[in-house]
């Protein structure tokens, strides 16, 4: 299983970025985006279930971030709007193949490398 995250960068507060997570070597899976800010624990951001219904968001990003997937189901995006300095973190995507809860990052089996998002005020 391989995951490739990309799309990070530096933006000013209020700006937007779109992260991309490409997957290969796995067929049916749920996908999560999580993030880790300096000195903090990794936290859940958003998750897309395999069926594509009822994505989940953390309270801190709901209404600003949107998780979506392409029709081939091999790429998951995280559209991030109205970015805030507190969104600054390394963002990771991960997938899991079991039926465990999609909003617990500890349930995810396969992780990609992180992509850094920096939001300046």
PDB file of C-alpha atoms in Angstrom:
ATOM      1  CA  UNK A   1       0.000   0.000   0.000  1.00  0.00           C
ATOM      2  CA  UNK A   2       1.357   3.396  -0.970  1.00  0.00           C
ATOM      3  CA  UNK A   3       0.005   6.813  -0.153  1.00  0.00           C
ATOM      4  CA  UNK A   4       1.300  10.045  -1.591  1.00  0.00           C
ATOM      5  CA  UNK A   5       0.259  13.311   0.018  1.00  0.00           C
ATOM      6  CA  UNK A   6       0.886  16.628  -1.670  1.00  0.00           C
ATOM      7  CA  UNK A   7      -0.379  20.177  -1.924  1.00  0.00           C
ATOM      8  CA  UNK A   8       1.012  21.773   1.200  1.00  0.00           C
ATOM      9  CA  UNK A   9       2.520  25.221   1.182  1.00  0.00           C
ATOM     10  CA  UNK A  10       2.512  28.649   2.753  1.00  0.00           C
ATOM     11  CA  UNK A  11      -0.489  30.958   2.651  1.00  0.00           C
ATOM     12  CA  UNK A  12      -1.786  33.993   4.486  1.00  0.00           C
ATOM     13  CA  UNK A  13      -4.702  33.771   6.849  1.00  0.00           C
ATOM     14  CA  UNK A  14      -7.958  33.617   4.952  1.00  0.00           C
ATOM     15  CA  UNK A  15      -6.372  31.832   2.021  1.00  0.00           C
ATOM     16  CA  UNK A  16      -6.993  28.382   0.615  1.00  0.00           C
ATOM     17  CA  UNK A  17      -5.053  25.236  -0.184  1.00  0.00           C
ATOM     18  CA  UNK A  18      -6.033  21.849  -1.541  1.00  0.00           C
ATOM     19  CA  UNK A  19      -4.235  18.766  -0.339  1.00  0.00           C
ATOM     20  CA  UNK A  20      -4.197  15.582  -2.360  1.00  0.00           C
ATOM     21  CA  UNK A  21      -3.727  11.981  -1.235  1.00  0.00           C
ATOM     22  CA  UNK A  22      -3.100   9.419  -3.941  1.00  0.00           C
ATOM     23  CA  UNK A  23      -3.412   5.744  -3.050  1.00  0.00           C
ATOM     24  CA  UNK A  24      -2.309   2.499  -4.629  1.00  0.00           C
ATOM     25  CA  UNK A  25      -2.173  -1.120  -3.588  1.00  0.00           C
ATOM     26  CA  UNK A  26      -5.462  -1.057  -1.706  1.00  0.00           C
ATOM     27  CA  UNK A  27      -8.987  -1.510  -2.995  1.00  0.00           C
ATOM     28  CA  UNK A  28     -11.678  -0.811  -0.383  1.00  0.00           C
ATOM     29  CA  UNK A  29     -10.747   1.617   2.320  1.00  0.00           C
ATOM     30  CA  UNK A  30     -11.662   4.610   4.409  1.00  0.00           C
ATOM     31  CA  UNK A  31      -9.439   7.669   4.261  1.00  0.00           C
ATOM     32  CA  UNK A  32      -8.518  10.171   6.923  1.00  0.00           C
ATOM     33  CA  UNK A  33      -6.668  13.439   6.995  1.00  0.00           C
ATOM     34  CA  UNK A  34      -4.974  14.241  10.272  1.00  0.00           C
ATOM     35  CA  UNK A  35      -2.499  16.898  11.314  1.00  0.00           C
ATOM     36  CA  UNK A  36       0.228  17.495  13.815  1.00  0.00           C
ATOM     37  CA  UNK A  37       1.233  20.948  14.901  1.00  0.00           C
ATOM     38  CA  UNK A  38       4.619  21.601  16.534  1.00  0.00           C
ATOM     39  CA  UNK A  39       4.615  20.386  20.111  1.00  0.00           C
ATOM     40  CA  UNK A  40       1.144  18.877  19.840  1.00  0.00           C
ATOM     41  CA  UNK A  41      -0.296  15.441  19.332  1.00  0.00           C
ATOM     42  CA  UNK A  42      -1.585  14.308  15.971  1.00  0.00           C
ATOM     43  CA  UNK A  43      -5.286  15.068  15.649  1.00  0.00           C
ATOM     44  CA  UNK A  44      -8.186  14.032  13.469  1.00  0.00           C
ATOM     45  CA  UNK A  45      -9.215  16.521  10.764  1.00  0.00           C
ATOM     46  CA  UNK A  46     -11.582  14.820   8.323  1.00  0.00           C
ATOM     47  CA  UNK A  47     -12.474  11.359   7.076  1.00  0.00           C
ATOM     48  CA  UNK A  48     -14.097   9.936   3.972  1.00  0.00           C
ATOM     49  CA  UNK A  49     -15.762   6.522   4.256  1.00  0.00           C
ATOM     50  CA  UNK A  50     -15.418   4.122   1.322  1.00  0.00           C
ATOM     51  CA  UNK A  51     -19.095   4.510   0.423  1.00  0.00           C
ATOM     52  CA  UNK A  52     -18.571   8.258   0.202  1.00  0.00           C
ATOM     53  CA  UNK A  53     -21.514   9.108   2.380  1.00  0.00           C
ATOM     54  CA  UNK A  54     -21.404  11.067   5.625  1.00  0.00           C
ATOM     55  CA  UNK A  55     -17.825  12.352   5.753  1.00  0.00           C
ATOM     56  CA  UNK A  56     -16.712  13.406   9.208  1.00  0.00           C
ATOM     57  CA  UNK A  57     -14.990  16.605  10.273  1.00  0.00           C
ATOM     58  CA  UNK A  58     -13.418  17.845  13.439  1.00  0.00           C
ATOM     59  CA  UNK A  59     -15.190  20.725  15.104  1.00  0.00           C
ATOM     60  CA  UNK A  60     -12.262  23.044  14.416  1.00  0.00           C
ATOM     61  CA  UNK A  61     -12.447  22.656  10.624  1.00  0.00           C
ATOM     62  CA  UNK A  62     -16.125  21.987   9.973  1.00  0.00           C
ATOM     63  CA  UNK A  63     -17.520  24.515   7.549  1.00  0.00           C
ATOM     64  CA  UNK A  64     -14.067  25.502   6.281  1.00  0.00           C
ATOM     65  CA  UNK A  65     -12.589  22.211   5.044  1.00  0.00           C
ATOM     66  CA  UNK A  66     -14.140  19.763   2.600  1.00  0.00           C
ATOM     67  CA  UNK A  67     -13.007  16.209   1.996  1.00  0.00           C
ATOM     68  CA  UNK A  68     -13.826  14.657  -1.363  1.00  0.00           C
ATOM     69  CA  UNK A  69     -12.762  11.827  -3.652  1.00  0.00           C
ATOM     70  CA  UNK A  70     -12.431  11.296  -7.377  1.00  0.00           C
ATOM     71  CA  UNK A  71     -14.616   8.864  -9.299  1.00  0.00           C
ATOM     72  CA  UNK A  72     -11.785   6.358  -9.639  1.00  0.00           C
ATOM     73  CA  UNK A  73     -11.570   6.340  -5.830  1.00  0.00           C
ATOM     74  CA  UNK A  74      -7.803   6.538  -5.878  1.00  0.00           C
ATOM     75  CA  UNK A  75      -7.404  10.155  -4.823  1.00  0.00           C
ATOM     76  CA  UNK A  76      -8.846  11.989  -1.839  1.00  0.00           C
ATOM     77  CA  UNK A  77      -8.642  15.748  -1.571  1.00  0.00           C
ATOM     78  CA  UNK A  78      -8.868  18.093   1.357  1.00  0.00           C
ATOM     79  CA  UNK A  79     -10.001  21.546   0.292  1.00  0.00           C
ATOM     80  CA  UNK A  80      -9.042  24.000   2.997  1.00  0.00           C
ATOM     81  CA  UNK A  81     -10.631  27.453   2.927  1.00  0.00           C
ATOM     82  CA  UNK A  82     -10.539  30.368   5.343  1.00  0.00           C
ATOM     83  CA  UNK A  83      -7.268  29.118   6.720  1.00  0.00           C
ATOM     84  CA  UNK A  84      -6.151  30.309  10.126  1.00  0.00           C
ATOM     85  CA  UNK A  85      -2.689  30.418  11.703  1.00  0.00           C
ATOM     86  CA  UNK A  86      -3.805  27.631  14.038  1.00  0.00           C
ATOM     87  CA  UNK A  87      -4.215  25.365  10.996  1.00  0.00           C
ATOM     88  CA  UNK A  88      -0.433  25.358  10.628  1.00  0.00           C
ATOM     89  CA  UNK A  89       0.710  21.743  10.870  1.00  0.00           C
ATOM     90  CA  UNK A  90       2.048  18.778   9.000  1.00  0.00           C
ATOM     91  CA  UNK A  91      -0.940  17.096   7.380  1.00  0.00           C
ATOM     92  CA  UNK A  92      -1.048  13.334   6.902  1.00  0.00           C
ATOM     93  CA  UNK A  93      -3.372  11.065   5.009  1.00  0.00           C
ATOM     94  CA  UNK A  94      -4.002   7.475   5.972  1.00  0.00           C
ATOM     95  CA  UNK A  95      -6.268   4.599   4.992  1.00  0.00           C
ATOM     96  CA  UNK A  96      -7.798   1.606   6.709  1.00  0.00           C
ATOM     97  CA  UNK A  97      -9.477  -1.476   5.353  1.00  0.00           C
ATOM     98  CA  UNK A  98     -11.568  -2.610   8.311  1.00  0.00           C
ATOM     99  CA  UNK A  99     -14.942  -1.446   9.617  1.00  0.00           C
ATOM    100  CA  UNK A 100     -13.693   0.377  12.679  1.00  0.00           C
ATOM    101  CA  UNK A 101     -14.690   3.959  13.390  1.00  0.00           C
ATOM    102  CA  UNK A 102     -13.464   6.381  10.764  1.00  0.00           C
ATOM    103  CA  UNK A 103     -12.836   9.282  13.128  1.00  0.00           C
ATOM    104  CA  UNK A 104     -10.217   7.576  15.303  1.00  0.00           C
ATOM    105  CA  UNK A 105      -6.819   8.044  13.733  1.00  0.00           C
ATOM    106  CA  UNK A 106      -5.408   5.148  15.753  1.00  0.00           C
ATOM    107  CA  UNK A 107      -7.596   2.821  13.656  1.00  0.00           C
ATOM    108  CA  UNK A 108      -5.724   3.621  10.453  1.00  0.00           C
ATOM    109  CA  UNK A 109      -3.227   1.088   9.208  1.00  0.00           C
ATOM    110  CA  UNK A 110      -1.388   2.765   6.370  1.00  0.00           C
ATOM    111  CA  UNK A 111       0.078   6.245   6.446  1.00  0.00           C
ATOM    112  CA  UNK A 112       1.596   8.527   3.881  1.00  0.00           C
ATOM    113  CA  UNK A 113       4.327  11.059   4.420  1.00  0.00           C
ATOM    114  CA  UNK A 114       3.209  14.433   5.671  1.00  0.00           C
ATOM    115  CA  UNK A 115       2.829  17.667   3.794  1.00  0.00           C
ATOM    116  CA  UNK A 116       3.479  20.943   5.578  1.00  0.00           C
ATOM    117  CA  UNK A 117       0.873  23.678   5.693  1.00  0.00           C
ATOM    118  CA  UNK A 118       1.945  27.058   7.061  1.00  0.00           C
ATOM    119  CA  UNK A 119      -0.593  29.833   7.580  1.00  0.00           C
ATOM    120  CA  UNK A 120       0.729  33.278   8.442  1.00  0.00           C
ATOM    121  CA  UNK A 121      -1.260  36.040  10.072  1.00  0.00           C
TER     122      UNK A 121
END
